[in-house]
Amino acid sequence: MTKMDKIGPRHVAIIMDGNGRWAQQRGRPRLVGHHAGAKRVREIVEACPDVGVKYLTIFAFSTENWKRTQTEVAGLMRLFRRYIEREARALLQEGVRVRFIGDRMKLDDKLVSLMDNLELLTSTNDKVHLTIALNYGGRDEVTRAAQRLAFEIEQGRLTHKDVDAETLAKFLDTQFLPDPDLVIRTSGEARISNFLLWQSAYAEYEFLDTLWPDFTSDEFKTVIGAYGTRDRRYGAVLA
Ligand code: FPP
């Protein structure tokens, strides 16, 4: 197990933080930082096959981000719509399968339909699996999973004895994903901010000072390379 892990992480998850500060440092509105951040997404997705990363999961909008100003929230939602419209063709051609996690109920219909279409359009791709967390929160995800599980029990399709970690994981938004091996957070904050709480139980963490819009594919590759030197024990003592 350790030997294989040393080759590199198969699933990398990223908390893309620091867009606002990047813009502020330049005396620009926060949304300018988000636009610069969106450009980086393409560069990092394209770098994945070079370093053997098959699954990339990025935190685009959290369940807590609604607390930002109305201008910023509306600007981000517009950015997500434009991102999907503009990037769909390139993502399809580059073999990227895109999926979204998070609660879609609170998102506007136009955005949800773009998300659905992109998932469908790229559904037969297999080169890189890009998962975008949008209106996602780890506690919210586990809560929604528990509700669905409770409903299955109520309907008599499951009993309480069926509830174990494996079954619960099947009710999570990430049911189609392996657990992340490495979680990266940019911008100097050492917090996980409700991202993939269940799934990251054994993940390695890398906290970087770089602000997200400055995060290059070279730095990404360096981080992935450094991961290869770590031993992961999954709680066990290895000989
Ligand atoms: C955190 O920076 C970033 C966000 C809340 C939004 C992340 C979104 C993008 C990178 C835009 C593109 C994404 C896609 C999928 C198109 P912050 O605003 O919290 O920065 P700060 O901590 O410096 O204020």
PDB file of C-alpha atoms and ligand atoms in Angstrom:
ATOM      1  CA  MET A   1       0.000   0.000   0.000  1.00  0.00           C
ATOM      2  CA  THR A   2       2.735   2.459   0.986  1.00  0.00           C
ATOM      3  CA  LYS A   3       4.757   1.677  -2.084  1.00  0.00           C
ATOM      4  CA  MET A   4       1.847   2.475  -4.378  1.00  0.00           C
ATOM      5  CA  ASP A   5       1.028   5.680  -2.515  1.00  0.00           C
ATOM      6  CA  LYS A   6       4.592   6.853  -2.986  1.00  0.00           C
ATOM      7  CA  ILE A   7       3.926   7.088  -6.696  1.00  0.00           C
ATOM      8  CA  GLY A   8       1.633  10.038  -6.066  1.00  0.00           C
ATOM      9  CA  PRO A   9      -1.879  10.965  -5.036  1.00  0.00           C
ATOM     10  CA  ARG A  10      -4.697   9.676  -7.200  1.00  0.00           C
ATOM     11  CA  HIS A  11      -7.281  12.054  -5.796  1.00  0.00           C
ATOM     12  CA  VAL A  12      -6.351  15.631  -4.920  1.00  0.00           C
ATOM     13  CA  ALA A  13      -8.843  18.047  -3.373  1.00  0.00           C
ATOM     14  CA  ILE A  14      -8.198  21.794  -3.305  1.00  0.00           C
ATOM     15  CA  ILE A  15      -9.569  24.622  -1.178  1.00  0.00           C
ATOM     16  CA  MET A  16      -8.958  27.531  -3.553  1.00  0.00           C
ATOM     17  CA  ASP A  17      -8.520  30.364  -1.080  1.00  0.00           C
ATOM     18  CA  GLY A  18      -7.128  33.874  -1.390  1.00  0.00           C
ATOM     19  CA  ASN A  19      -8.928  35.363  -4.396  1.00  0.00           C
ATOM     20  CA  GLY A  20     -10.240  38.302  -2.383  1.00  0.00           C
ATOM     21  CA  ARG A  21      -6.837  39.183  -0.907  1.00  0.00           C
ATOM     22  CA  TRP A  22      -5.206  38.836  -4.325  1.00  0.00           C
ATOM     23  CA  ALA A  23      -7.608  41.453  -5.693  1.00  0.00           C
ATOM     24  CA  GLN A  24      -7.296  43.701  -2.634  1.00  0.00           C
ATOM     25  CA  GLN A  25      -3.499  43.732  -2.978  1.00  0.00           C
ATOM     26  CA  ARG A  26      -4.046  45.196  -6.431  1.00  0.00           C
ATOM     27  CA  GLY A  27      -6.698  47.659  -5.304  1.00  0.00           C
ATOM     28  CA  ARG A  28      -9.343  45.810  -7.347  1.00  0.00           C
ATOM     29  CA  PRO A  29     -12.800  44.488  -6.419  1.00  0.00           C
ATOM     30  CA  ARG A  30     -12.904  40.974  -4.967  1.00  0.00           C
ATOM     31  CA  LEU A  31     -14.622  39.619  -8.069  1.00  0.00           C
ATOM     32  CA  VAL A  32     -11.534  40.395 -10.121  1.00  0.00           C
ATOM     33  CA  GLY A  33      -9.738  37.905  -7.872  1.00  0.00           C
ATOM     34  CA  HIS A  34     -12.402  35.268  -8.474  1.00  0.00           C
ATOM     35  CA  HIS A  35     -12.040  35.707 -12.237  1.00  0.00           C
ATOM     36  CA  ALA A  36      -8.262  35.338 -11.960  1.00  0.00           C
ATOM     37  CA  GLY A  37      -8.895  32.242  -9.813  1.00  0.00           C
ATOM     38  CA  ALA A  38     -11.170  30.731 -12.431  1.00  0.00           C
ATOM     39  CA  LYS A  39      -8.356  30.972 -14.989  1.00  0.00           C
ATOM     40  CA  ARG A  40      -6.098  28.913 -12.728  1.00  0.00           C
ATOM     41  CA  VAL A  41      -8.631  26.108 -12.615  1.00  0.00           C
ATOM     42  CA  ARG A  42      -7.998  25.258 -16.259  1.00  0.00           C
ATOM     43  CA  GLU A  43      -4.219  25.245 -15.796  1.00  0.00           C
ATOM     44  CA  ILE A  44      -4.408  22.901 -12.813  1.00  0.00           C
ATOM     45  CA  VAL A  45      -6.894  20.545 -14.505  1.00  0.00           C
ATOM     46  CA  GLU A  46      -4.605  20.342 -17.528  1.00  0.00           C
ATOM     47  CA  ALA A  47      -1.616  19.515 -15.310  1.00  0.00           C
ATOM     48  CA  CYS A  48      -3.357  16.539 -13.678  1.00  0.00           C
ATOM     49  CA  PRO A  49      -2.547  13.856 -16.286  1.00  0.00           C
ATOM     50  CA  ASP A  50       1.164  14.854 -16.215  1.00  0.00           C
ATOM     51  CA  VAL A  51       1.407  14.006 -12.525  1.00  0.00           C
ATOM     52  CA  GLY A  52      -0.913  11.014 -12.421  1.00  0.00           C
ATOM     53  CA  VAL A  53      -3.803  12.773 -10.695  1.00  0.00           C
ATOM     54  CA  LYS A  54      -6.964  11.087 -11.896  1.00  0.00           C
ATOM     55  CA  TYR A  55      -9.435  12.850  -9.591  1.00  0.00           C
ATOM     56  CA  LEU A  56      -9.420  16.556  -8.817  1.00  0.00           C
ATOM     57  CA  THR A  57     -12.036  18.020  -6.508  1.00  0.00           C
ATOM     58  CA  ILE A  58     -12.249  21.788  -6.052  1.00  0.00           C
ATOM     59  CA  PHE A  59     -14.153  23.876  -3.533  1.00  0.00           C
ATOM     60  CA  ALA A  60     -15.886  26.616  -5.539  1.00  0.00           C
ATOM     61  CA  PHE A  61     -18.664  27.750  -3.186  1.00  0.00           C
ATOM     62  CA  SER A  62     -19.471  26.645   0.344  1.00  0.00           C
ATOM     63  CA  THR A  63     -22.785  26.516   2.173  1.00  0.00           C
ATOM     64  CA  GLU A  64     -21.355  29.375   4.289  1.00  0.00           C
ATOM     65  CA  ASN A  65     -20.450  31.576   1.307  1.00  0.00           C
ATOM     66  CA  TRP A  66     -24.061  32.860   1.044  1.00  0.00           C
ATOM     67  CA  LYS A  67     -23.126  35.138   3.959  1.00  0.00           C
ATOM     68  CA  ARG A  68     -20.959  37.260   1.648  1.00  0.00           C
ATOM     69  CA  THR A  69     -22.354  40.466   0.170  1.00  0.00           C
ATOM     70  CA  GLN A  70     -25.146  40.138  -2.354  1.00  0.00           C
ATOM     71  CA  THR A  71     -22.852  41.645  -5.009  1.00  0.00           C
ATOM     72  CA  GLU A  72     -20.151  39.048  -4.429  1.00  0.00           C
ATOM     73  CA  VAL A  73     -22.586  36.111  -4.328  1.00  0.00           C
ATOM     74  CA  ALA A  74     -24.334  37.254  -7.520  1.00  0.00           C
ATOM     75  CA  GLY A  75     -20.959  37.828  -9.190  1.00  0.00           C
ATOM     76  CA  LEU A  76     -19.760  34.350  -8.246  1.00  0.00           C
ATOM     77  CA  MET A  77     -22.958  32.735  -9.538  1.00  0.00           C
ATOM     78  CA  ARG A  78     -22.560  34.620 -12.819  1.00  0.00           C
ATOM     79  CA  LEU A  79     -18.935  33.490 -12.962  1.00  0.00           C
ATOM     80  CA  PHE A  80     -19.942  29.836 -12.510  1.00  0.00           C
ATOM     81  CA  ARG A  81     -22.518  30.101 -15.301  1.00  0.00           C
ATOM     82  CA  ARG A  82     -20.019  31.729 -17.646  1.00  0.00           C
ATOM     83  CA  TYR A  83     -17.319  29.261 -16.689  1.00  0.00           C
ATOM     84  CA  ILE A  84     -19.526  26.318 -17.660  1.00  0.00           C
ATOM     85  CA  GLU A  85     -20.640  27.953 -20.898  1.00  0.00           C
ATOM     86  CA  ARG A  86     -17.103  28.887 -21.926  1.00  0.00           C
ATOM     87  CA  GLU A  87     -15.180  25.853 -20.754  1.00  0.00           C
ATOM     88  CA  ALA A  88     -17.586  23.056 -21.710  1.00  0.00           C
ATOM     89  CA  ARG A  89     -16.096  22.441 -25.135  1.00  0.00           C
ATOM     90  CA  ALA A  90     -12.463  22.408 -23.934  1.00  0.00           C
ATOM     91  CA  LEU A  91     -13.321  20.136 -20.999  1.00  0.00           C
ATOM     92  CA  LEU A  92     -15.081  17.722 -23.342  1.00  0.00           C
ATOM     93  CA  GLN A  93     -12.197  17.667 -25.812  1.00  0.00           C
ATOM     94  CA  GLU A  94      -9.576  17.228 -23.114  1.00  0.00           C
ATOM     95  CA  GLY A  95     -11.255  14.108 -21.759  1.00  0.00           C
ATOM     96  CA  VAL A  96     -12.393  15.679 -18.504  1.00  0.00           C
ATOM     97  CA  ARG A  97     -15.458  14.241 -16.808  1.00  0.00           C
ATOM     98  CA  VAL A  98     -17.115  16.954 -14.744  1.00  0.00           C
ATOM     99  CA  ARG A  99     -19.420  16.364 -11.824  1.00  0.00           C
ATOM    100  CA  PHE A 100     -20.794  18.602  -9.122  1.00  0.00           C
ATOM    101  CA  ILE A 101     -21.277  17.963  -5.432  1.00  0.00           C
ATOM    102  CA  GLY A 102     -23.293  20.044  -2.986  1.00  0.00           C
ATOM    103  CA  ASP A 103     -26.927  20.954  -2.534  1.00  0.00           C
ATOM    104  CA  ARG A 104     -28.434  22.151  -5.822  1.00  0.00           C
ATOM    105  CA  MET A 105     -31.758  23.142  -4.263  1.00  0.00           C
ATOM    106  CA  LYS A 106     -30.593  26.653  -3.405  1.00  0.00           C
ATOM    107  CA  LEU A 107     -28.963  27.335  -6.777  1.00  0.00           C
ATOM    108  CA  ASP A 108     -30.839  29.059  -9.571  1.00  0.00           C
ATOM    109  CA  ASP A 109     -32.485  26.964 -12.278  1.00  0.00           C
ATOM    110  CA  LYS A 110     -30.336  28.270 -15.106  1.00  0.00           C
ATOM    111  CA  LEU A 111     -27.116  27.342 -13.278  1.00  0.00           C
ATOM    112  CA  VAL A 112     -28.453  23.915 -12.296  1.00  0.00           C
ATOM    113  CA  SER A 113     -29.425  23.164 -15.871  1.00  0.00           C
ATOM    114  CA  LEU A 114     -25.932  24.159 -17.090  1.00  0.00           C
ATOM    115  CA  MET A 115     -24.441  21.870 -14.421  1.00  0.00           C
ATOM    116  CA  ASP A 116     -26.709  18.976 -15.433  1.00  0.00           C
ATOM    117  CA  ASN A 117     -25.852  19.455 -19.107  1.00  0.00           C
ATOM    118  CA  LEU A 118     -22.105  19.570 -18.482  1.00  0.00           C
ATOM    119  CA  GLU A 119     -22.294  16.381 -16.430  1.00  0.00           C
ATOM    120  CA  LEU A 120     -24.183  14.670 -19.218  1.00  0.00           C
ATOM    121  CA  LEU A 121     -21.968  16.056 -21.984  1.00  0.00           C
ATOM    122  CA  THR A 122     -18.769  14.811 -20.340  1.00  0.00           C
ATOM    123  CA  SER A 123     -20.193  11.604 -18.875  1.00  0.00           C
ATOM    124  CA  THR A 124     -18.179   9.256 -21.086  1.00  0.00           C
ATOM    125  CA  ASN A 125     -14.846  11.014 -20.474  1.00  0.00           C
ATOM    126  CA  ASP A 126     -12.328   9.271 -18.253  1.00  0.00           C
ATOM    127  CA  LYS A 127      -8.970  11.045 -18.482  1.00  0.00           C
ATOM    128  CA  VAL A 128      -9.467  13.338 -15.499  1.00  0.00           C
ATOM    129  CA  HIS A 129     -12.433  13.398 -13.135  1.00  0.00           C
ATOM    130  CA  LEU A 130     -13.086  16.986 -12.104  1.00  0.00           C
ATOM    131  CA  THR A 131     -15.549  17.407  -9.265  1.00  0.00           C
ATOM    132  CA  ILE A 132     -16.705  20.917  -8.464  1.00  0.00           C
ATOM    133  CA  ALA A 133     -18.123  21.529  -5.001  1.00  0.00           C
ATOM    134  CA  LEU A 134     -20.840  24.168  -5.346  1.00  0.00           C
ATOM    135  CA  ASN A 135     -23.032  25.082  -2.399  1.00  0.00           C
ATOM    136  CA  TYR A 136     -21.171  22.310  -0.630  1.00  0.00           C
ATOM    137  CA  GLY A 137     -20.601  21.817   3.086  1.00  0.00           C
ATOM    138  CA  GLY A 138     -19.338  18.626   4.717  1.00  0.00           C
ATOM    139  CA  ARG A 139     -21.836  18.720   7.580  1.00  0.00           C
ATOM    140  CA  ASP A 140     -24.656  19.564   5.203  1.00  0.00           C
ATOM    141  CA  GLU A 141     -23.681  16.616   3.000  1.00  0.00           C
ATOM    142  CA  VAL A 142     -23.597  14.161   5.923  1.00  0.00           C
ATOM    143  CA  THR A 143     -26.914  15.548   7.204  1.00  0.00           C
ATOM    144  CA  ARG A 144     -28.572  15.108   3.783  1.00  0.00           C
ATOM    145  CA  ALA A 145     -27.134  11.583   3.563  1.00  0.00           C
ATOM    146  CA  ALA A 146     -28.524  10.750   7.031  1.00  0.00           C
ATOM    147  CA  GLN A 147     -31.940  12.069   5.984  1.00  0.00           C
ATOM    148  CA  ARG A 148     -32.002   9.885   2.885  1.00  0.00           C
ATOM    149  CA  LEU A 149     -30.837   6.907   4.894  1.00  0.00           C
ATOM    150  CA  ALA A 150     -33.569   7.519   7.466  1.00  0.00           C
ATOM    151  CA  PHE A 151     -36.110   7.693   4.641  1.00  0.00           C
ATOM    152  CA  GLU A 152     -34.953   4.305   3.305  1.00  0.00           C
ATOM    153  CA  ILE A 153     -35.427   2.856   6.798  1.00  0.00           C
ATOM    154  CA  GLU A 154     -38.846   4.510   7.116  1.00  0.00           C
ATOM    155  CA  GLN A 155     -39.841   2.903   3.813  1.00  0.00           C
ATOM    156  CA  GLY A 156     -38.648  -0.490   5.043  1.00  0.00           C
ATOM    157  CA  ARG A 157     -35.954  -0.870   2.391  1.00  0.00           C
ATOM    158  CA  LEU A 158     -33.169  -0.831   5.023  1.00  0.00           C
ATOM    159  CA  THR A 159     -32.996  -1.496   8.757  1.00  0.00           C
ATOM    160  CA  HIS A 160     -30.864   0.259  11.378  1.00  0.00           C
ATOM    161  CA  LYS A 161     -28.507  -2.710  11.262  1.00  0.00           C
ATOM    162  CA  ASP A 162     -27.606  -1.840   7.672  1.00  0.00           C
ATOM    163  CA  VAL A 163     -26.191   1.501   8.757  1.00  0.00           C
ATOM    164  CA  ASP A 164     -22.411   1.249   8.705  1.00  0.00           C
ATOM    165  CA  ALA A 165     -19.668   3.461   7.261  1.00  0.00           C
ATOM    166  CA  GLU A 166     -19.825   1.775   3.868  1.00  0.00           C
ATOM    167  CA  THR A 167     -23.581   2.211   3.524  1.00  0.00           C
ATOM    168  CA  LEU A 168     -23.503   5.808   4.715  1.00  0.00           C
ATOM    169  CA  ALA A 169     -20.759   6.637   2.184  1.00  0.00           C
ATOM    170  CA  LYS A 170     -23.105   5.458  -0.572  1.00  0.00           C
ATOM    171  CA  PHE A 171     -25.541   8.224   0.382  1.00  0.00           C
ATOM    172  CA  LEU A 172     -22.932  10.972   0.245  1.00  0.00           C
ATOM    173  CA  ASP A 173     -22.618  13.313  -2.755  1.00  0.00           C
ATOM    174  CA  THR A 174     -19.184  11.774  -3.362  1.00  0.00           C
ATOM    175  CA  GLN A 175     -20.443   8.198  -3.751  1.00  0.00           C
ATOM    176  CA  PHE A 176     -18.720   7.979  -7.169  1.00  0.00           C
ATOM    177  CA  LEU A 177     -15.320   9.146  -5.852  1.00  0.00           C
ATOM    178  CA  PRO A 178     -12.435   7.495  -4.029  1.00  0.00           C
ATOM    179  CA  ASP A 179     -11.396   9.320  -0.837  1.00  0.00           C
ATOM    180  CA  PRO A 180      -8.923  12.166  -1.374  1.00  0.00           C
ATOM    181  CA  ASP A 181      -5.273  11.292  -0.778  1.00  0.00           C
ATOM    182  CA  LEU A 182      -4.145  14.889  -0.536  1.00  0.00           C
ATOM    183  CA  VAL A 183      -5.993  18.091   0.378  1.00  0.00           C
ATOM    184  CA  ILE A 184      -4.333  21.369  -0.586  1.00  0.00           C
ATOM    185  CA  ARG A 185      -5.360  24.752   0.781  1.00  0.00           C
ATOM    186  CA  THR A 186      -3.873  27.936  -0.583  1.00  0.00           C
ATOM    187  CA  SER A 187      -3.483  31.393   1.020  1.00  0.00           C
ATOM    188  CA  GLY A 188      -1.920  30.582   4.368  1.00  0.00           C
ATOM    189  CA  GLU A 189      -4.991  29.489   6.329  1.00  0.00           C
ATOM    190  CA  ALA A 190      -4.687  26.133   8.092  1.00  0.00           C
ATOM    191  CA  ARG A 191      -8.371  25.179   8.264  1.00  0.00           C
ATOM    192  CA  ILE A 192     -10.497  22.648   6.439  1.00  0.00           C
ATOM    193  CA  SER A 193     -13.627  24.814   6.487  1.00  0.00           C
ATOM    194  CA  ASN A 194     -16.203  22.041   6.254  1.00  0.00           C
ATOM    195  CA  PHE A 195     -14.663  20.520   3.086  1.00  0.00           C
ATOM    196  CA  LEU A 196     -14.936  16.742   2.547  1.00  0.00           C
ATOM    197  CA  LEU A 197     -15.085  16.085   6.302  1.00  0.00           C
ATOM    198  CA  TRP A 198     -15.996  12.414   6.047  1.00  0.00           C
ATOM    199  CA  GLN A 199     -13.859  11.640   3.009  1.00  0.00           C
ATOM    200  CA  SER A 200     -10.626  13.219   4.284  1.00  0.00           C
ATOM    201  CA  ALA A 201     -10.310  11.019   7.369  1.00  0.00           C
ATOM    202  CA  TYR A 202      -6.924   9.699   6.212  1.00  0.00           C
ATOM    203  CA  ALA A 203      -5.905  12.410   3.766  1.00  0.00           C
ATOM    204  CA  GLU A 204      -2.623  14.277   3.889  1.00  0.00           C
ATOM    205  CA  TYR A 205      -2.886  18.070   4.111  1.00  0.00           C
ATOM    206  CA  GLU A 206      -0.755  20.703   2.467  1.00  0.00           C
ATOM    207  CA  PHE A 207      -1.252  24.325   3.478  1.00  0.00           C
ATOM    208  CA  LEU A 208       0.424  26.805   1.160  1.00  0.00           C
ATOM    209  CA  ASP A 209       0.980  30.549   1.511  1.00  0.00           C
ATOM    210  CA  THR A 210       0.363  31.183  -2.190  1.00  0.00           C
ATOM    211  CA  LEU A 211      -2.917  32.929  -3.001  1.00  0.00           C
ATOM    212  CA  TRP A 212      -5.065  30.847  -5.346  1.00  0.00           C
ATOM    213  CA  PRO A 213      -4.765  33.144  -8.423  1.00  0.00           C
ATOM    214  CA  ASP A 214      -0.947  32.826  -8.111  1.00  0.00           C
ATOM    215  CA  PHE A 215      -0.990  29.016  -7.818  1.00  0.00           C
ATOM    216  CA  THR A 216       0.763  27.736 -10.939  1.00  0.00           C
ATOM    217  CA  SER A 217       0.914  24.267 -12.429  1.00  0.00           C
ATOM    218  CA  ASP A 218       4.635  24.238 -11.513  1.00  0.00           C
ATOM    219  CA  GLU A 219       3.819  24.704  -7.832  1.00  0.00           C
ATOM    220  CA  PHE A 220       1.069  22.093  -8.131  1.00  0.00           C
ATOM    221  CA  LYS A 221       3.569  19.624  -9.579  1.00  0.00           C
ATOM    222  CA  THR A 222       6.072  20.381  -6.795  1.00  0.00           C
ATOM    223  CA  VAL A 223       3.427  19.688  -4.151  1.00  0.00           C
ATOM    224  CA  ILE A 224       2.433  16.444  -5.845  1.00  0.00           C
ATOM    225  CA  GLY A 225       6.101  15.428  -6.035  1.00  0.00           C
ATOM    226  CA  ALA A 226       6.602  16.130  -2.328  1.00  0.00           C
ATOM    227  CA  TYR A 227       3.606  13.956  -1.460  1.00  0.00           C
ATOM    228  CA  GLY A 228       5.444  11.022  -3.023  1.00  0.00           C
ATOM    229  CA  THR A 229       8.007  11.124  -0.222  1.00  0.00           C
ATOM    230  CA  ARG A 230       5.469  10.682   2.573  1.00  0.00           C
ATOM    231  CA  ASP A 231       4.527   7.400   4.243  1.00  0.00           C
ATOM    232  CA  ARG A 232       0.842   6.891   4.864  1.00  0.00           C
ATOM    233  CA  ARG A 233      -0.063   4.447   7.587  1.00  0.00           C
ATOM    234  CA  TYR A 234      -3.856   4.667   7.792  1.00  0.00           C
ATOM    235  CA  GLY A 235      -3.559   4.274  11.569  1.00  0.00           C
ATOM    236  CA  ALA A 236      -1.459   1.142  11.334  1.00  0.00           C
ATOM    237  CA  VAL A 237       2.192   0.572  12.186  1.00  0.00           C
ATOM    238  CA  LEU A 238       4.049  -0.561   9.099  1.00  0.00           C
ATOM    239  CA  ALA A 239       7.181  -2.700   9.235  1.00  0.00           C
TER     240      ALA A 239
HETATM  241  C1  FPP B   1     -11.965  31.863  -1.804  1.00  0.00           C
HETATM  242  O1  FPP B   1     -11.292  33.093  -1.888  1.00  0.00           O
HETATM  243  C2  FPP B   1     -12.588  31.541  -3.037  1.00  0.00           C
HETATM  244  C3  FPP B   1     -13.934  31.386  -3.243  1.00  0.00           C
HETATM  245  C4  FPP B   1     -14.955  31.506  -2.224  1.00  0.00           C
HETATM  246  C5  FPP B   1     -14.434  31.093  -4.569  1.00  0.00           C
HETATM  247  C6  FPP B   1     -13.653  30.084  -5.355  1.00  0.00           C
HETATM  248  C7  FPP B   1     -13.985  30.316  -6.725  1.00  0.00           C
HETATM  249  C8  FPP B   1     -13.124  30.378  -7.727  1.00  0.00           C
HETATM  250  C9  FPP B   1     -11.678  30.085  -7.677  1.00  0.00           C
HETATM  251  C10 FPP B   1     -13.710  30.799  -8.997  1.00  0.00           C
HETATM  252  C11 FPP B   1     -13.641  29.805 -10.046  1.00  0.00           C
HETATM  253  C12 FPP B   1     -14.170  28.490  -9.808  1.00  0.00           C
HETATM  254  C13 FPP B   1     -14.753  27.809 -10.792  1.00  0.00           C
HETATM  255  C14 FPP B   1     -15.130  26.409 -10.628  1.00  0.00           C
HETATM  256  C15 FPP B   1     -15.042  28.468 -12.052  1.00  0.00           C
HETATM  257  P1  FPP B   1     -11.733  34.220  -0.889  1.00  0.00           P
HETATM  258  O2  FPP B   1     -12.697  35.082  -1.577  1.00  0.00           O
HETATM  259  O3  FPP B   1     -12.212  33.609   0.378  1.00  0.00           O
HETATM  260  O4  FPP B   1     -10.380  34.948  -0.667  1.00  0.00           O
HETATM  261  P2  FPP B   1      -9.954  35.732   0.636  1.00  0.00           P
HETATM  262  O5  FPP B   1      -9.833  34.707   1.717  1.00  0.00           O
HETATM  263  O6  FPP B   1      -8.643  36.321   0.246  1.00  0.00           O
HETATM  264  O7  FPP B   1     -11.012  36.750   0.900  1.00  0.00           O
END
